mmCIF file of N, CA and C in Angstrom:
data_model
loop_
_atom_site.group_PDB
_atom_site.id
_atom_site.type_symbol
_atom_site.label_atom_id
_atom_site.label_comp_id
_atom_site.label_asym_id
_atom_site.label_seq_id
_atom_site.Cartn_x
_atom_site.Cartn_y
_atom_site.Cartn_z
ATOM 1 N N UNK A 1 -1.474 19.855 25.019
ATOM 2 C CA UNK A 1 -2.661 19.878 25.886
ATOM 3 C C UNK A 1 -3.374 18.527 25.804
ATOM 4 N N UNK A 2 -3.926 18.143 26.940
ATOM 5 C CA UNK A 2 -4.569 16.839 27.010
ATOM 6 C C UNK A 2 -5.656 16.679 25.939
ATOM 7 N N UNK A 3 -5.595 15.606 25.194
ATOM 8 C CA UNK A 3 -6.592 15.352 24.146
ATOM 9 C C UNK A 3 -6.080 15.667 22.756
ATOM 10 N N UNK A 4 -4.933 16.353 22.692
ATOM 11 C CA UNK A 4 -4.384 16.713 21.377
ATOM 12 C C UNK A 4 -3.979 15.475 20.584
ATOM 13 N N UNK A 5 -3.352 14.497 21.266
ATOM 14 C CA UNK A 5 -2.873 13.308 20.550
ATOM 15 C C UNK A 5 -4.031 12.550 19.886
ATOM 16 N N UNK A 6 -5.164 12.434 20.626
ATOM 17 C CA UNK A 6 -6.267 11.660 20.034
ATOM 18 C C UNK A 6 -6.897 12.405 18.861
ATOM 19 N N UNK A 7 -6.865 13.763 18.935
ATOM 20 C CA UNK A 7 -7.404 14.548 17.793
ATOM 21 C C UNK A 7 -6.487 14.376 16.584
ATOM 22 N N UNK A 8 -5.188 14.377 16.846
ATOM 23 C CA UNK A 8 -4.190 14.229 15.779
ATOM 24 C C UNK A 8 -4.324 12.837 15.136
ATOM 25 N N UNK A 9 -4.484 11.832 15.987
ATOM 26 C CA UNK A 9 -4.683 10.461 15.506
ATOM 27 C C UNK A 9 -5.914 10.410 14.603
ATOM 28 N N UNK A 10 -7.003 11.047 15.051
ATOM 29 C CA UNK A 10 -8.238 11.053 14.263
ATOM 30 C C UNK A 10 -8.054 11.704 12.910
ATOM 31 N N UNK A 11 -7.375 12.848 12.915
ATOM 32 C CA UNK A 11 -7.141 13.564 11.640
ATOM 33 C C UNK A 11 -6.290 12.702 10.702
ATOM 34 N N UNK A 12 -5.239 12.074 11.264
ATOM 35 C CA UNK A 12 -4.355 11.242 10.434
ATOM 36 C C UNK A 12 -5.092 10.041 9.849
ATOM 37 N N UNK A 13 -5.934 9.414 10.665
ATOM 38 C CA UNK A 13 -6.682 8.246 10.175
ATOM 39 C C UNK A 13 -7.699 8.667 9.117
ATOM 40 N N UNK A 14 -8.366 9.795 9.348
ATOM 41 C CA UNK A 14 -9.344 10.270 8.354
ATOM 42 C C UNK A 14 -8.637 10.559 7.033
ATOM 43 N N UNK A 15 -7.470 11.224 7.112
ATOM 44 C CA UNK A 15 -6.717 11.544 5.890
ATOM 45 C C UNK A 15 -6.301 10.258 5.171
ATOM 46 N N UNK A 16 -5.843 9.283 5.945
ATOM 47 C CA UNK A 16 -5.424 7.977 5.371
ATOM 48 C C UNK A 16 -6.610 7.342 4.650
ATOM 49 N N UNK A 17 -7.761 7.342 5.316
ATOM 50 C CA UNK A 17 -8.975 6.710 4.767
ATOM 51 C C UNK A 17 -9.431 7.424 3.496
ATOM 52 N N UNK A 18 -9.516 8.755 3.569
ATOM 53 C CA UNK A 18 -10.044 9.524 2.435
ATOM 54 C C UNK A 18 -9.108 9.438 1.237
ATOM 55 N N UNK A 19 -7.780 9.388 1.526
ATOM 56 C CA UNK A 19 -6.804 9.292 0.424
ATOM 57 C C UNK A 19 -6.998 7.993 -0.362
ATOM 58 N N UNK A 20 -7.590 7.022 0.285
ATOM 59 C CA UNK A 20 -7.812 5.731 -0.382
ATOM 60 C C UNK A 20 -9.275 5.537 -0.778
ATOM 61 N N UNK A 21 -10.071 6.615 -0.624
ATOM 62 C CA UNK A 21 -11.467 6.570 -1.062
ATOM 63 C C UNK A 21 -12.296 5.545 -0.323
ATOM 64 N N UNK A 22 -11.941 5.296 0.926
ATOM 65 C CA UNK A 22 -12.690 4.311 1.718
ATOM 66 C C UNK A 22 -13.788 5.001 2.526
ATOM 67 N N UNK A 23 -14.909 4.316 2.687
ATOM 68 C CA UNK A 23 -15.952 4.826 3.581
ATOM 69 C C UNK A 23 -15.549 4.475 5.011
ATOM 70 N N UNK A 24 -16.209 5.110 5.989
ATOM 71 C CA UNK A 24 -15.913 4.767 7.397
ATOM 72 C C UNK A 24 -16.264 3.300 7.652
ATOM 73 N N UNK A 25 -17.307 2.849 6.944
ATOM 74 C CA UNK A 25 -17.734 1.446 7.102
ATOM 75 C C UNK A 25 -16.605 0.504 6.643
ATOM 76 N N UNK A 26 -16.072 0.779 5.407
ATOM 77 C CA UNK A 26 -14.977 -0.061 4.901
ATOM 78 C C UNK A 26 -13.791 -0.030 5.860
ATOM 79 N N UNK A 27 -13.502 1.178 6.331
ATOM 80 C CA UNK A 27 -12.326 1.373 7.183
ATOM 81 C C UNK A 27 -12.498 0.637 8.509
ATOM 82 N N UNK A 28 -13.709 0.712 9.061
ATOM 83 C CA UNK A 28 -13.988 0.020 10.338
ATOM 84 C C UNK A 28 -13.798 -1.490 10.137
ATOM 85 N N UNK A 29 -14.252 -1.970 8.979
ATOM 86 C CA UNK A 29 -14.105 -3.406 8.690
ATOM 87 C C UNK A 29 -12.617 -3.778 8.575
ATOM 88 N N UNK A 30 -11.885 -2.923 7.853
ATOM 89 C CA UNK A 30 -10.435 -3.141 7.689
ATOM 90 C C UNK A 30 -9.734 -3.201 9.043
ATOM 91 N N UNK A 31 -10.136 -2.310 9.954
ATOM 92 C CA UNK A 31 -9.491 -2.224 11.268
ATOM 93 C C UNK A 31 -10.129 -3.152 12.289
ATOM 94 N N UNK A 32 -11.187 -3.840 11.840
ATOM 95 C CA UNK A 32 -11.898 -4.782 12.725
ATOM 96 C C UNK A 32 -12.391 -4.090 14.003
ATOM 97 N N UNK A 33 -12.976 -2.895 13.802
ATOM 98 C CA UNK A 33 -13.634 -2.201 14.930
ATOM 99 C C UNK A 33 -15.044 -1.821 14.484
ATOM 100 N N UNK A 34 -15.913 -1.535 15.459
ATOM 101 C CA UNK A 34 -17.293 -1.168 15.116
ATOM 102 C C UNK A 34 -17.301 0.209 14.453
ATOM 103 N N UNK A 35 -18.236 0.409 13.524
ATOM 104 C CA UNK A 35 -18.280 1.646 12.722
ATOM 105 C C UNK A 35 -18.439 2.891 13.605
ATOM 106 N N UNK A 36 -19.290 2.806 14.633
ATOM 107 C CA UNK A 36 -19.509 3.987 15.479
ATOM 108 C C UNK A 36 -18.248 4.288 16.298
ATOM 109 N N UNK A 37 -17.529 3.187 16.684
ATOM 110 C CA UNK A 37 -16.268 3.395 17.403
ATOM 111 C C UNK A 37 -15.275 4.100 16.478
ATOM 112 N N UNK A 38 -15.292 3.695 15.196
ATOM 113 C CA UNK A 38 -14.388 4.280 14.188
ATOM 114 C C UNK A 38 -14.665 5.770 14.045
ATOM 115 N N UNK A 39 -15.969 6.118 14.007
ATOM 116 C CA UNK A 39 -16.347 7.533 13.886
ATOM 117 C C UNK A 39 -15.819 8.335 15.061
ATOM 118 N N UNK A 40 -15.927 7.745 16.265
ATOM 119 C CA UNK A 40 -15.448 8.429 17.472
ATOM 120 C C UNK A 40 -13.936 8.637 17.449
ATOM 121 N N UNK A 41 -13.216 7.621 16.926
ATOM 122 C CA UNK A 41 -11.755 7.749 16.837
ATOM 123 C C UNK A 41 -11.404 8.889 15.878
ATOM 124 N N UNK A 42 -12.091 8.907 14.706
ATOM 125 C CA UNK A 42 -11.784 9.940 13.702
ATOM 126 C C UNK A 42 -12.086 11.340 14.230
ATOM 127 N N UNK A 43 -13.137 11.454 15.066
ATOM 128 C CA UNK A 43 -13.500 12.773 15.616
ATOM 129 C C UNK A 43 -12.608 13.155 16.807
ATOM 130 N N UNK A 44 -11.667 12.250 17.165
ATOM 131 C CA UNK A 44 -10.749 12.578 18.261
ATOM 132 C C UNK A 44 -11.382 12.471 19.629
ATOM 133 N N UNK A 45 -12.447 11.660 19.688
ATOM 134 C CA UNK A 45 -13.197 11.556 20.958
ATOM 135 C C UNK A 45 -12.739 10.376 21.815
ATOM 136 N N UNK A 46 -11.879 9.524 21.253
ATOM 137 C CA UNK A 46 -11.512 8.289 21.949
ATOM 138 C C UNK A 46 -10.086 8.367 22.494
ATOM 139 N N UNK A 47 -9.953 8.160 23.775
ATOM 140 C CA UNK A 47 -8.645 8.177 24.432
ATOM 141 C C UNK A 47 -8.039 6.776 24.371
ATOM 142 N N UNK A 48 -7.484 6.434 23.224
ATOM 143 C CA UNK A 48 -6.985 5.070 23.025
ATOM 144 C C UNK A 48 -5.751 4.779 23.856
ATOM 145 N N UNK A 49 -5.479 3.503 24.050
ATOM 146 C CA UNK A 49 -4.217 3.105 24.687
ATOM 147 C C UNK A 49 -3.140 2.983 23.611
ATOM 148 N N UNK A 50 -1.899 2.950 24.049
ATOM 149 C CA UNK A 50 -0.770 2.809 23.122
ATOM 150 C C UNK A 50 -0.908 1.515 22.315
ATOM 151 N N UNK A 51 -1.323 0.421 22.952
ATOM 152 C CA UNK A 51 -1.451 -0.844 22.219
ATOM 153 C C UNK A 51 -2.558 -0.772 21.164
ATOM 154 N N UNK A 52 -3.644 -0.029 21.448
ATOM 155 C CA UNK A 52 -4.711 0.108 20.455
ATOM 156 C C UNK A 52 -4.197 0.855 19.239
ATOM 157 N N UNK A 53 -3.390 1.895 19.487
ATOM 158 C CA UNK A 53 -2.811 2.657 18.373
ATOM 159 C C UNK A 53 -1.889 1.735 17.559
ATOM 160 N N UNK A 54 -1.140 0.875 18.261
ATOM 161 C CA UNK A 54 -0.228 -0.046 17.566
ATOM 162 C C UNK A 54 -0.997 -1.062 16.729
ATOM 163 N N UNK A 55 -2.125 -1.528 17.257
ATOM 164 C CA UNK A 55 -2.937 -2.509 16.502
ATOM 165 C C UNK A 55 -3.441 -1.893 15.203
ATOM 166 N N UNK A 56 -3.912 -0.639 15.296
ATOM 167 C CA UNK A 56 -4.396 0.072 14.103
ATOM 168 C C UNK A 56 -3.242 0.248 13.117
ATOM 169 N N UNK A 57 -2.092 0.703 13.619
ATOM 170 C CA UNK A 57 -0.936 0.953 12.750
ATOM 171 C C UNK A 57 -0.506 -0.331 12.039
ATOM 172 N N UNK A 58 -0.525 -1.432 12.789
ATOM 173 C CA UNK A 58 -0.116 -2.720 12.218
ATOM 174 C C UNK A 58 -1.037 -3.099 11.051
ATOM 175 N N UNK A 59 -2.342 -2.880 11.224
ATOM 176 C CA UNK A 59 -3.321 -3.220 10.169
ATOM 177 C C UNK A 59 -3.149 -2.322 8.947
ATOM 178 N N UNK A 60 -2.680 -1.084 9.178
ATOM 179 C CA UNK A 60 -2.491 -0.162 8.052
ATOM 180 C C UNK A 60 -1.089 -0.279 7.470
ATOM 181 N N UNK A 61 -0.220 -1.027 8.169
ATOM 182 C CA UNK A 61 1.150 -1.185 7.683
ATOM 183 C C UNK A 61 1.974 0.084 7.789
ATOM 184 N N UNK A 62 1.668 0.877 8.845
ATOM 185 C CA UNK A 62 2.448 2.096 9.065
ATOM 186 C C UNK A 62 3.054 2.043 10.469
ATOM 187 N N UNK A 63 4.037 2.896 10.699
ATOM 188 C CA UNK A 63 4.667 2.979 12.009
ATOM 189 C C UNK A 63 3.721 3.721 12.962
ATOM 190 N N UNK A 64 3.498 3.147 14.134
ATOM 191 C CA UNK A 64 2.492 3.708 15.053
ATOM 192 C C UNK A 64 2.725 5.191 15.334
ATOM 193 N N UNK A 65 3.989 5.583 15.560
ATOM 194 C CA UNK A 65 4.214 6.972 15.976
ATOM 195 C C UNK A 65 3.855 7.954 14.854
ATOM 196 N N UNK A 66 3.868 7.495 13.592
ATOM 197 C CA UNK A 66 3.498 8.404 12.490
ATOM 198 C C UNK A 66 2.021 8.800 12.585
ATOM 199 N N UNK A 67 1.204 7.943 13.211
ATOM 200 C CA UNK A 67 -0.227 8.267 13.375
ATOM 201 C C UNK A 67 -0.435 9.341 14.446
ATOM 202 N N UNK A 68 0.647 9.625 15.206
ATOM 203 C CA UNK A 68 0.542 10.597 16.305
ATOM 204 C C UNK A 68 1.341 11.862 16.011
ATOM 205 N N UNK A 69 1.794 12.001 14.744
ATOM 206 C CA UNK A 69 2.572 13.191 14.354
ATOM 207 C C UNK A 69 1.774 14.062 13.406
ATOM 208 N N UNK A 70 1.970 15.402 13.534
ATOM 209 C CA UNK A 70 1.226 16.302 12.619
ATOM 210 C C UNK A 70 1.956 16.354 11.288
ATOM 211 N N UNK B 1 5.490 -3.558 16.551
ATOM 212 C CA UNK B 1 4.862 -4.676 17.253
ATOM 213 C C UNK B 1 4.214 -4.162 18.538
ATOM 214 N N UNK B 2 3.085 -4.786 18.859
ATOM 215 C CA UNK B 2 2.338 -4.364 20.033
ATOM 216 C C UNK B 2 3.220 -4.342 21.290
ATOM 217 N N UNK B 3 3.184 -3.236 22.004
ATOM 218 C CA UNK B 3 3.982 -3.121 23.228
ATOM 219 C C UNK B 3 5.259 -2.331 23.027
ATOM 220 N N UNK B 4 5.626 -2.101 21.753
ATOM 221 C CA UNK B 4 6.868 -1.358 21.490
ATOM 222 C C UNK B 4 6.790 0.079 22.006
ATOM 223 N N UNK B 5 5.610 0.739 21.795
ATOM 224 C CA UNK B 5 5.487 2.138 22.203
ATOM 225 C C UNK B 5 5.679 2.303 23.712
ATOM 226 N N UNK B 6 5.091 1.362 24.495
ATOM 227 C CA UNK B 6 5.222 1.546 25.956
ATOM 228 C C UNK B 6 6.650 1.289 26.410
ATOM 229 N N UNK B 7 7.365 0.380 25.702
ATOM 230 C CA UNK B 7 8.789 0.140 26.053
ATOM 231 C C UNK B 7 9.617 1.382 25.719
ATOM 232 N N UNK B 8 9.306 1.993 24.585
ATOM 233 C CA UNK B 8 10.017 3.199 24.141
ATOM 234 C C UNK B 8 9.753 4.340 25.124
ATOM 235 N N UNK B 9 8.503 4.477 25.524
ATOM 236 C CA UNK B 9 8.124 5.494 26.514
ATOM 237 C C UNK B 9 8.924 5.274 27.799
ATOM 238 N N UNK B 10 9.000 4.035 28.241
ATOM 239 C CA UNK B 10 9.741 3.709 29.469
ATOM 240 C C UNK B 10 11.208 4.072 29.354
ATOM 241 N N UNK B 11 11.819 3.707 28.233
ATOM 242 C CA UNK B 11 13.247 4.035 28.017
ATOM 243 C C UNK B 11 13.463 5.549 28.004
ATOM 244 N N UNK B 12 12.546 6.276 27.314
ATOM 245 C CA UNK B 12 12.698 7.732 27.239
ATOM 246 C C UNK B 12 12.547 8.382 28.619
ATOM 247 N N UNK B 13 11.588 7.895 29.395
ATOM 248 C CA UNK B 13 11.379 8.480 30.731
ATOM 249 C C UNK B 13 12.556 8.161 31.653
ATOM 250 N N UNK B 14 13.066 6.926 31.546
ATOM 251 C CA UNK B 14 14.224 6.563 32.387
ATOM 252 C C UNK B 14 15.421 7.440 32.023
ATOM 253 N N UNK B 15 15.631 7.635 30.718
ATOM 254 C CA UNK B 15 16.761 8.473 30.276
ATOM 255 C C UNK B 15 16.583 9.906 30.792
ATOM 256 N N UNK B 16 15.365 10.423 30.680
ATOM 257 C CA UNK B 16 15.067 11.789 31.164
ATOM 258 C C UNK B 16 15.378 11.885 32.661
ATOM 259 N N UNK B 17 14.912 10.885 33.418
ATOM 260 C CA UNK B 17 15.091 10.896 34.885
ATOM 261 C C UNK B 17 16.582 10.813 35.238
ATOM 262 N N UNK B 18 17.286 9.857 34.613
ATOM 263 C CA UNK B 18 18.693 9.635 34.972
ATOM 264 C C UNK B 18 19.559 10.824 34.570
ATOM 265 N N UNK B 19 19.195 11.469 33.445
ATOM 266 C CA UNK B 19 19.961 12.643 33.000
ATOM 267 C C UNK B 19 19.875 13.769 34.028
ATOM 268 N N UNK B 20 18.829 13.728 34.818
ATOM 269 C CA UNK B 20 18.657 14.784 35.841
ATOM 270 C C UNK B 20 18.986 14.258 37.243
ATOM 271 N N UNK B 21 19.528 13.044 37.300
ATOM 272 C CA UNK B 21 19.975 12.496 38.591
ATOM 273 C C UNK B 21 18.851 12.315 39.587
ATOM 274 N N UNK B 22 17.652 12.036 39.064
ATOM 275 C CA UNK B 22 16.501 11.864 39.963
ATOM 276 C C UNK B 22 16.324 10.379 40.300
ATOM 277 N N UNK B 23 15.884 10.115 41.512
ATOM 278 C CA UNK B 23 15.520 8.736 41.864
ATOM 279 C C UNK B 23 14.119 8.466 41.312
ATOM 280 N N UNK B 24 13.735 7.179 41.262
ATOM 281 C CA UNK B 24 12.362 6.860 40.819
ATOM 282 C C UNK B 24 11.359 7.491 41.778
ATOM 283 N N UNK B 25 11.753 7.553 43.050
ATOM 284 C CA UNK B 25 10.854 8.129 44.057
ATOM 285 C C UNK B 25 10.611 9.616 43.736
ATOM 286 N N UNK B 26 11.726 10.349 43.508
ATOM 287 C CA UNK B 26 11.579 11.782 43.179
ATOM 288 C C UNK B 26 10.719 11.955 41.932
ATOM 289 N N UNK B 27 11.002 11.106 40.947
ATOM 290 C CA UNK B 27 10.331 11.223 39.647
ATOM 291 C C UNK B 27 8.838 10.923 39.794
ATOM 292 N N UNK B 28 8.518 9.906 40.595
ATOM 293 C CA UNK B 28 7.100 9.554 40.818
ATOM 294 C C UNK B 28 6.393 10.733 41.475
ATOM 295 N N UNK B 29 7.100 11.380 42.400
ATOM 296 C CA UNK B 29 6.508 12.535 43.093
ATOM 297 C C UNK B 29 6.281 13.683 42.093
ATOM 298 N N UNK B 30 7.298 13.920 41.260
ATOM 299 C CA UNK B 30 7.198 14.971 40.232
ATOM 300 C C UNK B 30 5.998 14.717 39.309
ATOM 301 N N UNK B 31 5.799 13.458 38.947
ATOM 302 C CA UNK B 31 4.727 13.114 38.006
ATOM 303 C C UNK B 31 3.408 12.828 38.724
ATOM 304 N N UNK B 32 3.455 12.898 40.046
ATOM 305 C CA UNK B 32 2.252 12.652 40.868
ATOM 306 C C UNK B 32 1.642 11.274 40.567
ATOM 307 N N UNK B 33 2.517 10.266 40.505
ATOM 308 C CA UNK B 33 2.045 8.880 40.379
ATOM 309 C C UNK B 33 2.737 8.050 41.469
ATOM 310 N N UNK B 34 2.173 6.868 41.759
ATOM 311 C CA UNK B 34 2.770 6.022 42.799
ATOM 312 C C UNK B 34 4.111 5.471 42.306
ATOM 313 N N UNK B 35 5.043 5.286 43.233
ATOM 314 C CA UNK B 35 6.402 4.859 42.860
ATOM 315 C C UNK B 35 6.402 3.510 42.117
ATOM 316 N N UNK B 36 5.574 2.582 42.568
ATOM 317 C CA UNK B 36 5.571 1.262 41.912
ATOM 318 C C UNK B 36 4.978 1.367 40.502
ATOM 319 N N UNK B 37 4.007 2.284 40.369
ATOM 320 C CA UNK B 37 3.421 2.503 39.031
ATOM 321 C C UNK B 37 4.500 3.079 38.116
ATOM 322 N N UNK B 38 5.315 3.998 38.697
ATOM 323 C CA UNK B 38 6.408 4.618 37.926
ATOM 324 C C UNK B 38 7.390 3.563 37.444
ATOM 325 N N UNK B 39 7.724 2.626 38.338
ATOM 326 C CA UNK B 39 8.653 1.554 37.967
ATOM 327 C C UNK B 39 8.116 0.738 36.808
ATOM 328 N N UNK B 40 6.801 0.468 36.864
ATOM 329 C CA UNK B 40 6.172 -0.316 35.792
ATOM 330 C C UNK B 40 6.188 0.416 34.465
ATOM 331 N N UNK B 41 5.984 1.757 34.531
ATOM 332 C CA UNK B 41 6.022 2.548 33.297
ATOM 333 C C UNK B 41 7.433 2.486 32.703
ATOM 334 N N UNK B 42 8.454 2.678 33.562
ATOM 335 C CA UNK B 42 9.844 2.686 33.070
ATOM 336 C C UNK B 42 10.235 1.339 32.468
ATOM 337 N N UNK B 43 9.703 0.245 33.027
ATOM 338 C CA UNK B 43 10.028 -1.096 32.510
ATOM 339 C C UNK B 43 9.201 -1.442 31.265
ATOM 340 N N UNK B 44 8.313 -0.489 30.853
ATOM 341 C CA UNK B 44 7.537 -0.733 29.638
ATOM 342 C C UNK B 44 6.402 -1.712 29.845
ATOM 343 N N UNK B 45 5.973 -1.831 31.095
ATOM 344 C CA UNK B 45 4.929 -2.825 31.414
ATOM 345 C C UNK B 45 3.520 -2.227 31.403
ATOM 346 N N UNK B 46 3.437 -0.897 31.278
ATOM 347 C CA UNK B 46 2.126 -0.239 31.427
ATOM 348 C C UNK B 46 1.614 0.232 30.059
ATOM 349 N N UNK B 47 0.424 -0.187 29.714
ATOM 350 C CA UNK B 47 -0.197 0.216 28.454
ATOM 351 C C UNK B 47 -0.990 1.499 28.678
ATOM 352 N N UNK B 48 -0.279 2.621 28.702
ATOM 353 C CA UNK B 48 -0.922 3.897 29.047
ATOM 354 C C UNK B 48 -1.869 4.360 27.952
ATOM 355 N N UNK B 49 -2.776 5.254 28.315
ATOM 356 C CA UNK B 49 -3.617 5.912 27.314
ATOM 357 C C UNK B 49 -2.887 7.143 26.795
ATOM 358 N N UNK B 50 -3.371 7.650 25.668
ATOM 359 C CA UNK B 50 -2.769 8.857 25.073
ATOM 360 C C UNK B 50 -2.833 10.023 26.056
ATOM 361 N N UNK B 51 -3.938 10.172 26.770
ATOM 362 C CA UNK B 51 -4.046 11.286 27.720
ATOM 363 C C UNK B 51 -3.062 11.136 28.888
ATOM 364 N N UNK B 52 -2.802 9.902 29.310
ATOM 365 C CA UNK B 52 -1.832 9.701 30.397
ATOM 366 C C UNK B 52 -0.444 10.119 29.929
ATOM 367 N N UNK B 53 -0.113 9.785 28.681
ATOM 368 C CA UNK B 53 1.191 10.182 28.127
ATOM 369 C C UNK B 53 1.258 11.714 28.068
ATOM 370 N N UNK B 54 0.147 12.345 27.681
ATOM 371 C CA UNK B 54 0.118 13.809 27.596
ATOM 372 C C UNK B 54 0.281 14.442 28.972
ATOM 373 N N UNK B 55 -0.342 13.847 29.984
ATOM 374 C CA UNK B 55 -0.222 14.407 31.348
ATOM 375 C C UNK B 55 1.241 14.372 31.804
ATOM 376 N N UNK B 56 1.916 13.238 31.529
ATOM 377 C CA UNK B 56 3.325 13.107 31.909
ATOM 378 C C UNK B 56 4.151 14.141 31.141
ATOM 379 N N UNK B 57 3.913 14.241 29.835
ATOM 380 C CA UNK B 57 4.680 15.181 29.000
ATOM 381 C C UNK B 57 4.497 16.613 29.492
ATOM 382 N N UNK B 58 3.254 16.945 29.851
ATOM 383 C CA UNK B 58 2.965 18.303 30.327
ATOM 384 C C UNK B 58 3.772 18.609 31.596
ATOM 385 N N UNK B 59 3.850 17.646 32.511
ATOM 386 C CA UNK B 59 4.593 17.844 33.779
ATOM 387 C C UNK B 59 6.098 17.969 33.512
ATOM 388 N N UNK B 60 6.573 17.318 32.440
ATOM 389 C CA UNK B 60 8.007 17.391 32.125
ATOM 390 C C UNK B 60 8.307 18.553 31.195
ATOM 391 N N UNK B 61 7.255 19.175 30.686
ATOM 392 C CA UNK B 61 7.449 20.311 29.775
ATOM 393 C C UNK B 61 8.019 19.904 28.430
ATOM 394 N N UNK B 62 7.634 18.682 27.990
ATOM 395 C CA UNK B 62 8.093 18.230 26.671
ATOM 396 C C UNK B 62 6.874 17.899 25.815
ATOM 397 N N UNK B 63 7.081 17.785 24.521
ATOM 398 C CA UNK B 63 6.005 17.434 23.604
ATOM 399 C C UNK B 63 5.734 15.931 23.736
ATOM 400 N N UNK B 64 4.457 15.591 23.882
ATOM 401 C CA UNK B 64 4.100 14.186 24.173
ATOM 402 C C UNK B 64 4.694 13.216 23.146
ATOM 403 N N UNK B 65 4.639 13.571 21.871
ATOM 404 C CA UNK B 65 5.084 12.594 20.857
ATOM 405 C C UNK B 65 6.591 12.314 20.977
ATOM 406 N N UNK B 66 7.341 13.255 21.537
ATOM 407 C CA UNK B 66 8.796 13.018 21.681
ATOM 408 C C UNK B 66 9.060 11.867 22.660
ATOM 409 N N UNK B 67 8.114 11.644 23.590
ATOM 410 C CA UNK B 67 8.278 10.534 24.551
ATOM 411 C C UNK B 67 8.026 9.184 23.882
ATOM 412 N N UNK B 68 7.483 9.226 22.639
ATOM 413 C CA UNK B 68 7.154 7.983 21.938
ATOM 414 C C UNK B 68 8.060 7.766 20.727
ATOM 415 N N UNK B 69 9.134 8.570 20.632
ATOM 416 C CA UNK B 69 10.069 8.441 19.505
ATOM 417 C C UNK B 69 11.403 7.897 19.992
ATOM 418 N N UNK B 70 12.060 7.061 19.114
ATOM 419 C CA UNK B 70 13.382 6.533 19.516
ATOM 420 C C UNK B 70 14.436 7.579 19.260
#
């Protein structure tokens, strides 16, 4: 259903962040995005483009499609 | 690398279309997008949003993430 991928991305990023004990602020800095934008991504509210997902994955050193898998 | 996901999406959609013997025109009609836009997606030139990928997947009756896997 439309919107599922962005919710899944948000859950995966939140899990990644929390597993490393990072605050949203630290994480936003790491990903070079604004903190409020980061919050929106984690809540699954942002309909990112494929390239945006790839940029995030590259910064985290993970394969982009893994951020879109449950 | 940035742009890999859209190229993968294009290859997967082309394979799906050709396996069913559909022309790009038929496929564009099925997906309710313009034919030239369809060509750009297949060539990996379009940086789609997650929701656009989901809309295409829904029309094809496949799971969206499968369109982004090699």
